[in-house]
PDB file of C-alpha atoms in Angstrom:
ATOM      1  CA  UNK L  24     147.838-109.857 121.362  1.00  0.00           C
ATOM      2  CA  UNK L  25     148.524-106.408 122.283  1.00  0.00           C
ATOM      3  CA  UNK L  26     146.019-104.048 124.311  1.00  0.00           C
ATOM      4  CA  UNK L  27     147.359-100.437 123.452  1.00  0.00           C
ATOM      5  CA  UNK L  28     146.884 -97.863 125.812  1.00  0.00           C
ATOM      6  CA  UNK L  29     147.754 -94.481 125.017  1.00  0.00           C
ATOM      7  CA  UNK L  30     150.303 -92.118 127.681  1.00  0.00           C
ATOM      8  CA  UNK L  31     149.743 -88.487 127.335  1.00  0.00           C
ATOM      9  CA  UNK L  32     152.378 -86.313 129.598  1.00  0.00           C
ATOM     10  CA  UNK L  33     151.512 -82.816 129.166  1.00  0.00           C
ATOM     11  CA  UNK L  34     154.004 -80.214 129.912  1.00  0.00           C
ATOM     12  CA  UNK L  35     153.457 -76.405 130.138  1.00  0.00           C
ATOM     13  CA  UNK L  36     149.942 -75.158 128.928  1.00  0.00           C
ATOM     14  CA  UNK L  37     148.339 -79.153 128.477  1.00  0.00           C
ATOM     15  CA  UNK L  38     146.412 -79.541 131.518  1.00  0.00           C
ATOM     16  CA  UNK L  39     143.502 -81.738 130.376  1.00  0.00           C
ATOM     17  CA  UNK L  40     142.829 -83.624 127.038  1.00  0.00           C
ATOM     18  CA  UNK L  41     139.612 -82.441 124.891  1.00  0.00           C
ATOM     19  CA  UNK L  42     137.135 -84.863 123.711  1.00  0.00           C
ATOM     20  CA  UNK L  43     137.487 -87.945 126.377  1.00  0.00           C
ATOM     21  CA  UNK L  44     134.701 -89.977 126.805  1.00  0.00           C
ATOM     22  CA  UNK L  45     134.007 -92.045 130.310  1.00  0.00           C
ATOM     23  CA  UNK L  46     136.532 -89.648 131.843  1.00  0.00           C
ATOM     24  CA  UNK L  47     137.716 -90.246 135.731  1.00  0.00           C
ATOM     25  CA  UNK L  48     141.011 -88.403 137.828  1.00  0.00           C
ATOM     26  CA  UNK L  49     142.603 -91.545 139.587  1.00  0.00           C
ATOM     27  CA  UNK L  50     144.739 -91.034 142.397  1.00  0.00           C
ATOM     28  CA  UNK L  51     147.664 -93.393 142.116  1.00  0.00           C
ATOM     29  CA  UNK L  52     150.211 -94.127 144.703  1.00  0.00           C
ATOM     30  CA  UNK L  53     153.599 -96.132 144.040  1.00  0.00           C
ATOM     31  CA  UNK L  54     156.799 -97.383 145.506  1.00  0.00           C
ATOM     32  CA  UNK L  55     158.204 -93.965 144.937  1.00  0.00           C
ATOM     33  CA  UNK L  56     156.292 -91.629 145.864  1.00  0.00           C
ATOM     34  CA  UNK L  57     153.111 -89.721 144.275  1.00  0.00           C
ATOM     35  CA  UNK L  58     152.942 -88.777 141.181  1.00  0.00           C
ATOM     36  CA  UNK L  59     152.543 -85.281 139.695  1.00  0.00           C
ATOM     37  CA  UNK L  60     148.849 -85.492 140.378  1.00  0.00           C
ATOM     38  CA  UNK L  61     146.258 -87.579 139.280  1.00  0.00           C
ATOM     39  CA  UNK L  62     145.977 -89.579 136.313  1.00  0.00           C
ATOM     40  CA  UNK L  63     142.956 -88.787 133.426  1.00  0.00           C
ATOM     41  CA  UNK L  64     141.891 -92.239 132.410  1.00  0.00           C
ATOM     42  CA  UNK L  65     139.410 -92.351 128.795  1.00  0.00           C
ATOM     43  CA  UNK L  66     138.578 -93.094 125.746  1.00  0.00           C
ATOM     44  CA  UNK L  67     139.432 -90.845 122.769  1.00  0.00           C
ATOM     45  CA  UNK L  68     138.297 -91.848 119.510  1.00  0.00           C
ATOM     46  CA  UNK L  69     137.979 -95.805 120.421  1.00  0.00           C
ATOM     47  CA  UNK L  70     141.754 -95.658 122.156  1.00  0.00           C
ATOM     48  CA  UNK L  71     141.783 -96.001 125.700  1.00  0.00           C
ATOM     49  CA  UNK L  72     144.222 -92.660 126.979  1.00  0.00           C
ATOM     50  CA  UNK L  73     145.666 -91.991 129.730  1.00  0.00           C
ATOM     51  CA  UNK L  74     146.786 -88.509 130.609  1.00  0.00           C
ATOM     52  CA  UNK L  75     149.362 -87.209 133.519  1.00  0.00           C
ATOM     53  CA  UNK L  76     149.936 -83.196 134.171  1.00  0.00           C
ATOM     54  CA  UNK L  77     153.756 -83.132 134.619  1.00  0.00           C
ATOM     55  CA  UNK L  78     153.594 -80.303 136.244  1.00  0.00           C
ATOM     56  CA  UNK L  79     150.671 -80.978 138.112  1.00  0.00           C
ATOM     57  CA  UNK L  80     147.300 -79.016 137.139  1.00  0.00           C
ATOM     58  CA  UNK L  81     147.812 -74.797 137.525  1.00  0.00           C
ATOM     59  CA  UNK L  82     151.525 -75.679 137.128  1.00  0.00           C
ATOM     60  CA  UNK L  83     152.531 -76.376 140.802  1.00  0.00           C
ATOM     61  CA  UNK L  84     155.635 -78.614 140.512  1.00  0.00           C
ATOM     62  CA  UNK L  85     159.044 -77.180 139.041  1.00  0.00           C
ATOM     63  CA  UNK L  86     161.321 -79.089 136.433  1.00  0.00           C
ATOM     64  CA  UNK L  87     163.630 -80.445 139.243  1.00  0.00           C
ATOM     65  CA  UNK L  88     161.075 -81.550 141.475  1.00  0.00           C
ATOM     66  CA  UNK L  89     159.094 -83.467 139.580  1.00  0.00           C
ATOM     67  CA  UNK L  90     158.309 -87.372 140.520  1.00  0.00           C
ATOM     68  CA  UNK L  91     159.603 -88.203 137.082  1.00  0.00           C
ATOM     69  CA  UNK L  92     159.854 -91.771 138.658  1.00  0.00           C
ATOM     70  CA  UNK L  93     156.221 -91.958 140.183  1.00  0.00           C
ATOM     71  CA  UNK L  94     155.179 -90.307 137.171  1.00  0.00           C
ATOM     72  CA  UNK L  95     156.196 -93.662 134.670  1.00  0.00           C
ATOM     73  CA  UNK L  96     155.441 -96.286 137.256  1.00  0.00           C
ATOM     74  CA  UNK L  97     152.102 -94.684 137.585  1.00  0.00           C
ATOM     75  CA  UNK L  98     151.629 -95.079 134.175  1.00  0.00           C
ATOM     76  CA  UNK L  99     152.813 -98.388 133.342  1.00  0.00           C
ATOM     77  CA  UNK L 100     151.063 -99.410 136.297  1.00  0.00           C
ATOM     78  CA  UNK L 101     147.819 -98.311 134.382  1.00  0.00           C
ATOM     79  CA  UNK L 102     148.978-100.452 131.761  1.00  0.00           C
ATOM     80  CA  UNK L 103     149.731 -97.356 129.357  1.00  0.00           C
ATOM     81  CA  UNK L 104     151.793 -99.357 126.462  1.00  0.00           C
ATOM     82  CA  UNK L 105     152.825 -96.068 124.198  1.00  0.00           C
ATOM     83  CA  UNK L 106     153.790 -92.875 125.822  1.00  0.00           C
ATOM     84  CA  UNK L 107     153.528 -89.254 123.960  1.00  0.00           C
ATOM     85  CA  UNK L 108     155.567 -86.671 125.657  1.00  0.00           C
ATOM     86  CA  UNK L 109     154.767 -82.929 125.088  1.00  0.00           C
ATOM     87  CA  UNK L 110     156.968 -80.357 126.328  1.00  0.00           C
ATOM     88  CA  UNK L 111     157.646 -76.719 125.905  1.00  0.00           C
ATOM     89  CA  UNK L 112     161.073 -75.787 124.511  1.00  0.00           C
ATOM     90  CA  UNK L 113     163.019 -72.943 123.190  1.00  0.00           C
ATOM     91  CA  UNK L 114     164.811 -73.470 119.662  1.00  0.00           C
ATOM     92  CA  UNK L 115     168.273 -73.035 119.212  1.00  0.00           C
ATOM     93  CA  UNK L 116     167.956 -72.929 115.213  1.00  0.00           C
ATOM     94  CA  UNK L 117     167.041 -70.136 112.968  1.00  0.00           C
ATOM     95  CA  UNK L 118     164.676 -72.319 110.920  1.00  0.00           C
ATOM     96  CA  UNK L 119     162.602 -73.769 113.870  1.00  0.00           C
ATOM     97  CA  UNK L 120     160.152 -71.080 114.761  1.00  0.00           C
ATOM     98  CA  UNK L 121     157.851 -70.645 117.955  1.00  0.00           C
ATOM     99  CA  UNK L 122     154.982 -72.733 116.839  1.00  0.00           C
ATOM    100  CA  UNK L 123     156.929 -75.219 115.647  1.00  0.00           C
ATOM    101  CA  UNK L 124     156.587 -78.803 116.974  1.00  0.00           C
ATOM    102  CA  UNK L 125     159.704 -80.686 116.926  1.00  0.00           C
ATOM    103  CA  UNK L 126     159.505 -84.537 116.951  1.00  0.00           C
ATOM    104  CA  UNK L 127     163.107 -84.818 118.522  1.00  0.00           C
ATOM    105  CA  UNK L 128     164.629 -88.686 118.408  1.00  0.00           C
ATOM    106  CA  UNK L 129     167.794 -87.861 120.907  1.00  0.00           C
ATOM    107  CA  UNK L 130     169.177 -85.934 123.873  1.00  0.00           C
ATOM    108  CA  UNK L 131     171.670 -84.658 126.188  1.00  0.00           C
ATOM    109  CA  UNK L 132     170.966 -85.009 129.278  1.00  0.00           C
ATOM    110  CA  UNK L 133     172.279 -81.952 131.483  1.00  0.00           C
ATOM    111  CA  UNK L 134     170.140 -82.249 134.431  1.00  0.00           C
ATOM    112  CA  UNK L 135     172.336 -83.138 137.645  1.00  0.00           C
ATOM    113  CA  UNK L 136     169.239 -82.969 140.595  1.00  0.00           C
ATOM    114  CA  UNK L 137     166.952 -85.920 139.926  1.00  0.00           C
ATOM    115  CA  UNK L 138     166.555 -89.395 140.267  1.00  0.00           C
ATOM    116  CA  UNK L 139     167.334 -90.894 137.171  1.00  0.00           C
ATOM    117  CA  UNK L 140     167.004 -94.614 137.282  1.00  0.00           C
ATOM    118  CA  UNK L 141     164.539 -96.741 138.681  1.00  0.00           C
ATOM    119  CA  UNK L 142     167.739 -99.375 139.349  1.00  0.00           C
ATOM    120  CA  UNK L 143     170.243 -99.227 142.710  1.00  0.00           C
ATOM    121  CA  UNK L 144     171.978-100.869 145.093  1.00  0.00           C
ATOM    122  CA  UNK L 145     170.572-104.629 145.473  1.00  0.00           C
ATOM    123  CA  UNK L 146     169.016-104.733 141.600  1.00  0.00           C
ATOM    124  CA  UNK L 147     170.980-103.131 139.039  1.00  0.00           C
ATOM    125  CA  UNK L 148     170.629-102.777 135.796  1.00  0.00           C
ATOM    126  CA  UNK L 149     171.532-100.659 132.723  1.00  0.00           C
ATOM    127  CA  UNK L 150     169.160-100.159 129.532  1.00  0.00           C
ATOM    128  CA  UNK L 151     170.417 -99.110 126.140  1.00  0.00           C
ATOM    129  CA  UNK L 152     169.430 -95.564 125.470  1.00  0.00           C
ATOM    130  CA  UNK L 153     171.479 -95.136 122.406  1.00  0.00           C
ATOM    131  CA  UNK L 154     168.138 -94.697 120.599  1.00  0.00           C
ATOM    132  CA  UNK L 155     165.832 -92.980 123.621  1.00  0.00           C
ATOM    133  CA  UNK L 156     162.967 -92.391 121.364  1.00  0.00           C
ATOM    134  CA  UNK L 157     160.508 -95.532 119.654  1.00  0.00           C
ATOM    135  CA  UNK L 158     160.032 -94.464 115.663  1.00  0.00           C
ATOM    136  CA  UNK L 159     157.054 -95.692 115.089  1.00  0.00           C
ATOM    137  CA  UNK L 160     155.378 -93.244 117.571  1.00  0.00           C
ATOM    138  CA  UNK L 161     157.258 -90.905 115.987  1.00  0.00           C
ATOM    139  CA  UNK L 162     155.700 -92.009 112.254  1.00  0.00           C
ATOM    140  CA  UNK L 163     152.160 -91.686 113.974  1.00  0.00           C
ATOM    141  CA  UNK L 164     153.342 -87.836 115.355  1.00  0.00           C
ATOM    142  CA  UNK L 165     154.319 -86.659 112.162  1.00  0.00           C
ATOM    143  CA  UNK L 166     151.820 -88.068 109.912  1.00  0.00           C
ATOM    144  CA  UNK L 167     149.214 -86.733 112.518  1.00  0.00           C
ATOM    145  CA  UNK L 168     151.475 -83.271 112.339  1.00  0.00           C
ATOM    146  CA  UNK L 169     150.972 -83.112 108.696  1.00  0.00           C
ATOM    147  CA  UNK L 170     147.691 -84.058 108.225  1.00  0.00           C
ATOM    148  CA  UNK L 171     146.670 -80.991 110.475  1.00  0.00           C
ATOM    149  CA  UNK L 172     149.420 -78.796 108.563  1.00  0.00           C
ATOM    150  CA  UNK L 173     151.172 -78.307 112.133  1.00  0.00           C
ATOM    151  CA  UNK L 174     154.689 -76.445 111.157  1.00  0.00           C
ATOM    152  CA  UNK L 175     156.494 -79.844 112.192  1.00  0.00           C
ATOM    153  CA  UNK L 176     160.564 -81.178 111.936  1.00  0.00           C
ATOM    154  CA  UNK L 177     161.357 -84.922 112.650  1.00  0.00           C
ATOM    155  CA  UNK L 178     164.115 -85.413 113.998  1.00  0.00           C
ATOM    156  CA  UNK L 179     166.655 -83.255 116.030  1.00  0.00           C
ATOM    157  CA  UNK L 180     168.622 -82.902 119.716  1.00  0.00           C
ATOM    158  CA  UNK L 181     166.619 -82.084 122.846  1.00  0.00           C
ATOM    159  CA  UNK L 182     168.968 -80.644 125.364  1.00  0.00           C
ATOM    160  CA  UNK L 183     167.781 -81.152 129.097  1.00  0.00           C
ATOM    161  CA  UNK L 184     169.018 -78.301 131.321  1.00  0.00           C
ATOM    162  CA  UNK L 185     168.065 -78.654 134.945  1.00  0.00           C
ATOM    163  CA  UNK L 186     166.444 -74.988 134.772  1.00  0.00           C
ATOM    164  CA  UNK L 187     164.482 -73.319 136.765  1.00  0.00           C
ATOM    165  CA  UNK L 188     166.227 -70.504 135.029  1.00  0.00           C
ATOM    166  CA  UNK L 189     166.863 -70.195 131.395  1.00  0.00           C
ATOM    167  CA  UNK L 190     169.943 -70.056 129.842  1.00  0.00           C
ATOM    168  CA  UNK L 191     172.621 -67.602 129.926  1.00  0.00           C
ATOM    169  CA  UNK L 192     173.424 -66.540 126.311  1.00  0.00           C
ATOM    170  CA  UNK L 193     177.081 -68.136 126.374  1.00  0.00           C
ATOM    171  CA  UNK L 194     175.045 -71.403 127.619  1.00  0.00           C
ATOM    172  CA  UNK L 195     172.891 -70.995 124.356  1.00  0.00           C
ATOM    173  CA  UNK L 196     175.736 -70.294 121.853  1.00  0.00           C
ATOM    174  CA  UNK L 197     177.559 -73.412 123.632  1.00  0.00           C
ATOM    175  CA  UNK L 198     174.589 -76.090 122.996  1.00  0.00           C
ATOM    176  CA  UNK L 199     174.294 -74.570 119.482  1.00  0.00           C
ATOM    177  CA  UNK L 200     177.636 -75.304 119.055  1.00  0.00           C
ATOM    178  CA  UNK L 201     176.835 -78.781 120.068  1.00  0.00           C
ATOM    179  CA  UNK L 202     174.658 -79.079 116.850  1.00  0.00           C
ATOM    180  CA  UNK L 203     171.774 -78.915 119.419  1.00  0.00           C
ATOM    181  CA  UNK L 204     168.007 -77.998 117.760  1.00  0.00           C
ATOM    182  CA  UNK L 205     165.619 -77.428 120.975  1.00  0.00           C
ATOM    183  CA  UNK L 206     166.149 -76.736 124.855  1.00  0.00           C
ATOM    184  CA  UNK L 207     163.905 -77.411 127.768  1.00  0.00           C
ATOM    185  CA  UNK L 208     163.627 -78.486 131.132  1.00  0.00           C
ATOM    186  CA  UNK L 209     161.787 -81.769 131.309  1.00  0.00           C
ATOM    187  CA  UNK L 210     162.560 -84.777 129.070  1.00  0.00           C
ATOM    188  CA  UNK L 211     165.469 -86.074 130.956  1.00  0.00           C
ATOM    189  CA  UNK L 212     165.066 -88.313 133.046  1.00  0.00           C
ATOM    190  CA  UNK L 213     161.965 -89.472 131.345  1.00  0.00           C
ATOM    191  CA  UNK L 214     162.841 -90.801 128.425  1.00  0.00           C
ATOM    192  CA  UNK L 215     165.332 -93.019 130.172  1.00  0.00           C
ATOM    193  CA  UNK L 216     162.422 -94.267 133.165  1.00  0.00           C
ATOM    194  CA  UNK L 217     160.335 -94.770 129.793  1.00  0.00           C
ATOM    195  CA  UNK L 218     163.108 -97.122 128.568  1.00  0.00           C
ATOM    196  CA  UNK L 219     163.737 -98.878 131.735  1.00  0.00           C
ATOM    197  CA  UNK L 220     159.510 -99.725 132.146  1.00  0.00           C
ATOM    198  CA  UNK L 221     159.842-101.000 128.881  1.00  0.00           C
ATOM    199  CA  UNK L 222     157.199 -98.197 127.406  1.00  0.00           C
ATOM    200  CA  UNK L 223     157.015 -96.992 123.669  1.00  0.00           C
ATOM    201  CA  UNK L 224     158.287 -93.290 123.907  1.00  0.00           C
ATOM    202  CA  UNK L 225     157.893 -90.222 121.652  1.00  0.00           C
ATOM    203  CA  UNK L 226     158.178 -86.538 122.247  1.00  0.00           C
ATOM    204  CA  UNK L 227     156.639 -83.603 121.145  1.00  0.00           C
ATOM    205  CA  UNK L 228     159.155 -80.577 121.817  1.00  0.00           C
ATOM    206  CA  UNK L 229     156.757 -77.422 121.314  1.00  0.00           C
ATOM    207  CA  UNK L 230     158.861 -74.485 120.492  1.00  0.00           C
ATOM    208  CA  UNK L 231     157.858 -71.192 122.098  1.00  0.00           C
ATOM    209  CA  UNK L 232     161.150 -68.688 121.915  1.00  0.00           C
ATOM    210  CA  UNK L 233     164.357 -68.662 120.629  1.00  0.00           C
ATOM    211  CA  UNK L 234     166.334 -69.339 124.002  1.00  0.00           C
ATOM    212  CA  UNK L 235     169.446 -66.381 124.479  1.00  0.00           C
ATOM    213  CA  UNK L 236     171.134 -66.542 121.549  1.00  0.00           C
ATOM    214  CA  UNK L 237     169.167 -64.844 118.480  1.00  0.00           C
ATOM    215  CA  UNK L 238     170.647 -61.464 117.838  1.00  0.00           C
ATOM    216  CA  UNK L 239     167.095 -59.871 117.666  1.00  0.00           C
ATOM    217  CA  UNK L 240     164.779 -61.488 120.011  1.00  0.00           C
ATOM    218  CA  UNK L 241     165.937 -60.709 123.212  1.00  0.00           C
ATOM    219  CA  UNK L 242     166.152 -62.590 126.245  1.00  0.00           C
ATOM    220  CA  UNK L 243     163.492 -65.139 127.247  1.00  0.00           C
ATOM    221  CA  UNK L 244     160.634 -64.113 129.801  1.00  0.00           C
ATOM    222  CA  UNK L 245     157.456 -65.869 131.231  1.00  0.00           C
ATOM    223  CA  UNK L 246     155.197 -63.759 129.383  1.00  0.00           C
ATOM    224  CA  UNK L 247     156.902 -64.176 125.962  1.00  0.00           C
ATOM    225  CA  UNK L 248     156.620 -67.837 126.346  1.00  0.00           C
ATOM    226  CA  UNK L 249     153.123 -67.769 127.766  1.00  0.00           C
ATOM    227  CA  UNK L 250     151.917 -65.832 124.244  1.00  0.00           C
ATOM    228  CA  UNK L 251     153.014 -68.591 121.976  1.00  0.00           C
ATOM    229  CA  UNK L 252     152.320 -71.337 124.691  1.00  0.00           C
ATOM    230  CA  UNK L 253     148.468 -70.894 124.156  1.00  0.00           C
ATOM    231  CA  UNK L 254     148.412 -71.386 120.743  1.00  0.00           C
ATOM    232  CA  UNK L 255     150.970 -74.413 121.167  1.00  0.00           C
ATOM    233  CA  UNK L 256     148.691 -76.054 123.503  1.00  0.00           C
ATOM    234  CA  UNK L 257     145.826 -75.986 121.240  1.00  0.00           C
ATOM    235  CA  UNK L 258     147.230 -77.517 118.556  1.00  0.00           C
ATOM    236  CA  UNK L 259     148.907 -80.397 121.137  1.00  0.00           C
ATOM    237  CA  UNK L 260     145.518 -81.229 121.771  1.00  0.00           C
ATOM    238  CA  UNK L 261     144.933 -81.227 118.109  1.00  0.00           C
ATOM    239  CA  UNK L 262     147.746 -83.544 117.583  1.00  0.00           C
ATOM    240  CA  UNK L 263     146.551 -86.151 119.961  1.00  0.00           C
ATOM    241  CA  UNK L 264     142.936 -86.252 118.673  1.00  0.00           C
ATOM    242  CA  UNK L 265     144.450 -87.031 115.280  1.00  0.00           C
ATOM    243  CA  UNK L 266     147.258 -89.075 116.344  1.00  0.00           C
ATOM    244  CA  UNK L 267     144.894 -91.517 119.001  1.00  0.00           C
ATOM    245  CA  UNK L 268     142.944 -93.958 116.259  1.00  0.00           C
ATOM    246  CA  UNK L 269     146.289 -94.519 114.135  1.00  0.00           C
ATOM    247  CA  UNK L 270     147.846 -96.662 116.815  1.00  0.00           C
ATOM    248  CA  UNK L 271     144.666 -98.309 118.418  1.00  0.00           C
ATOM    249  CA  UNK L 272     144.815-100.836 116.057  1.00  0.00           C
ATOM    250  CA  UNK L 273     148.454-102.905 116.756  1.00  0.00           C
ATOM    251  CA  UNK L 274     148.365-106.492 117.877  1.00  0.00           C
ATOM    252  CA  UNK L 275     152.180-107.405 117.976  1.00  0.00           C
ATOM    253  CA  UNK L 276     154.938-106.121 119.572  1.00  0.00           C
ATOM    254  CA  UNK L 277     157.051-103.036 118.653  1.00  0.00           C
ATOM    255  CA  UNK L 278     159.504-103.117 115.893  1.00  0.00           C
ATOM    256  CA  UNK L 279     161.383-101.175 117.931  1.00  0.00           C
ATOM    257  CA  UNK L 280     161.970-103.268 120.709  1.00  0.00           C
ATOM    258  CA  UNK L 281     160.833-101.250 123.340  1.00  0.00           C
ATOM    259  CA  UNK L 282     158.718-103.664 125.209  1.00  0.00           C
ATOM    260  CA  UNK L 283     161.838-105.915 125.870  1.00  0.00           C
ATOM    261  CA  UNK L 284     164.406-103.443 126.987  1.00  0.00           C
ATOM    262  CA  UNK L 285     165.086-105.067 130.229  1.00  0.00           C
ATOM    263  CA  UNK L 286     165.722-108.915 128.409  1.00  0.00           C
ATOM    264  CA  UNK L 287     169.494-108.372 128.664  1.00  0.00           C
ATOM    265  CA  UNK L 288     169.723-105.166 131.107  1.00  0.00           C
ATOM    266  CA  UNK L 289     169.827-107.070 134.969  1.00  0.00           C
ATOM    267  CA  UNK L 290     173.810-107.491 136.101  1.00  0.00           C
ATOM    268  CA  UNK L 291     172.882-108.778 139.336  1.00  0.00           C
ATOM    269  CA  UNK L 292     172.911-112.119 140.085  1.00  0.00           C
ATOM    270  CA  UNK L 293     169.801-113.553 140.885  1.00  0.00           C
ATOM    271  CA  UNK L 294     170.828-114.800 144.542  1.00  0.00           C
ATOM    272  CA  UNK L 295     172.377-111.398 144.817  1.00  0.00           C
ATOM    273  CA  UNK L 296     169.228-109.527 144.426  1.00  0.00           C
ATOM    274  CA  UNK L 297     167.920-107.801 147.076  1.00  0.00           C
ATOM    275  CA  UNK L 298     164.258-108.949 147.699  1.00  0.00           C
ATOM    276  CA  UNK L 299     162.601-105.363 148.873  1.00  0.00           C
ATOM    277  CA  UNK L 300     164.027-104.039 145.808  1.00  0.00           C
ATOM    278  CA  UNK L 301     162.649-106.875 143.680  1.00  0.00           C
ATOM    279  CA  UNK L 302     159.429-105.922 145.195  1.00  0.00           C
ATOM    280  CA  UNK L 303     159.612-102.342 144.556  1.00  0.00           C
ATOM    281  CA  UNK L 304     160.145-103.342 141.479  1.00  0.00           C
ATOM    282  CA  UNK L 305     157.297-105.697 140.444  1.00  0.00           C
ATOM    283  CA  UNK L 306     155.144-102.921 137.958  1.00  0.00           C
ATOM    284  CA  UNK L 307     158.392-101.953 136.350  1.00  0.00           C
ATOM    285  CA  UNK L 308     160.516-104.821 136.006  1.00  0.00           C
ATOM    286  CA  UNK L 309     158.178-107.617 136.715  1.00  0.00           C
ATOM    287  CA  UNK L 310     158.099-109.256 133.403  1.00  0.00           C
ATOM    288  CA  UNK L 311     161.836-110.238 133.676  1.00  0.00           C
ATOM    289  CA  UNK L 312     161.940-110.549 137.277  1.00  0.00           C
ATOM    290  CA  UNK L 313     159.124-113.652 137.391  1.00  0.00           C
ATOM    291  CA  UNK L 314     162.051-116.054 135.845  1.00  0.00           C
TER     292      UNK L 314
END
């Protein structure tokens, strides 16, 4: 029987989730250092939530120093089951407007500064990520997104630039060139932790500008993105309200298989394995590690 618990990772402008009940800030500590800040533990609409600041709350922590690996093994160490990702993006498509929530289902992972595996010498491993993303949290996002009459595409390419800076308008033409849809700083290496903890995954890529390339928009600034970023945030909060009761209600595992991504992921031999990081490892790995 499955006890769903709800992961909310709010990026720029979602500091806080509206409309918890029995709310409480946790401080968390794990085998890799602190998270982004404290965890929100609820209830929102009879599902138990839990809610991380990615950037910390005020916005402290930059893209490339984020704990994205304290940030999931705090979570799953919550026992968080399904994790919604929000994120501000720019688009790189005429048709995807700021205001637009994009309910992307791959990447490309351009970042070159983090940490990006939980995995390393003495325990290795490698996860499939050739679909990064679990569908049926992204059924729950959309029907949610339509049911508020949020402008809303399914599908589409995040690309993860390491940032802090935007892009330079050849960088823009190249990713749209790639057949890229959104751009932003903060989904990579997430969605890969996500797979390796063997948590549901979904994100919610909120667009708020149109990156360097459109011919009559200009180049991107703080202050452009904070205008839409407001209104973006509001309706994210939206979003999860509506999107919280439709998955309180599973009792078996994913059809997606994301609760068993490790089952054929460990190359190291078990005699081989290094027993600090099998320790280290206990929140993350444990269920395949106990054999």
């Amino acid at each position: 029987m499955i006890d769903p618990i709800l992961g909310v990772i709010g990026g720029s402008g979602l500091y806080d989730i509206d409309g918890l009940i029995d709310r409480r800030w946790v401080r968390m500590e794990t085998p890799f250092g602190e998270p982004s800040d404290e965890l929100l533990f609820g209830t929102l609409d009879g599902q138990r939530l839990v809610f991380l600041p990615r950037h910390g709350r005020g916005h402290r922590i930059p893209p490339s120093n984020i704990n994205f690996r304290a940030n999931i093994h705090a979570l799953k160490e919550a026992g968080v089951t399904e994790v919604v990702s929000v994120s501000a993006v720019g688009s790189l498509r005429a048709d995807l407007h700021p205001g637009t929530f994009v309910i992307a289902d791959q990447f490309i992972d351009r970042t070159f500064a983090r940490e990006k595996s939980f995995f390393g010498t003495g325990l290795v491993a490698h996860v499939s990520c050739a679909q990064p993303v679990c569908a049926r949290l992204g059924d729950a996002l959309e029907e949610a997104a339509r049911e508020l009459k949020i402008p809303c595409r399914r599908g589409g390419t995040y690309l993860v630039m390491e940032g802090p800076q935007f892009s330079s308008a050849a960088e823009s033409e190249l990713y749209r060139s790639w057949r890229c849809d959104v751009i932003g700083m903060t989904n990579m290496p997430e969605a890969k932790l996500a797979r390796e903890a063997e948590l549901c995954y979904a994100t919610v890529a909120m667009v708020t500008d149109y990156d360097a390339w459109h011919p009559d928009e200009g180049a991107v600034t703080v202050d452009k993105v904070l205008k839409v970023m407001q209104t973006n945030a509001e309706s994210a909060r939206a979003l999860i309200r509506q999107v919280a009761p439709k998955l309180k209600d599973r009792n078996a595992f994913c059809p997606e298989g994301c609760e068993a991504a490790l089952e054929h992921a460990l190359i190291t031999a078990p005699e081989a394995r290094d027993p600090a990081m099998v320790e280290k490892l206990r929140v993350v790995a444990g269920r395949v590690l106990r054999g």
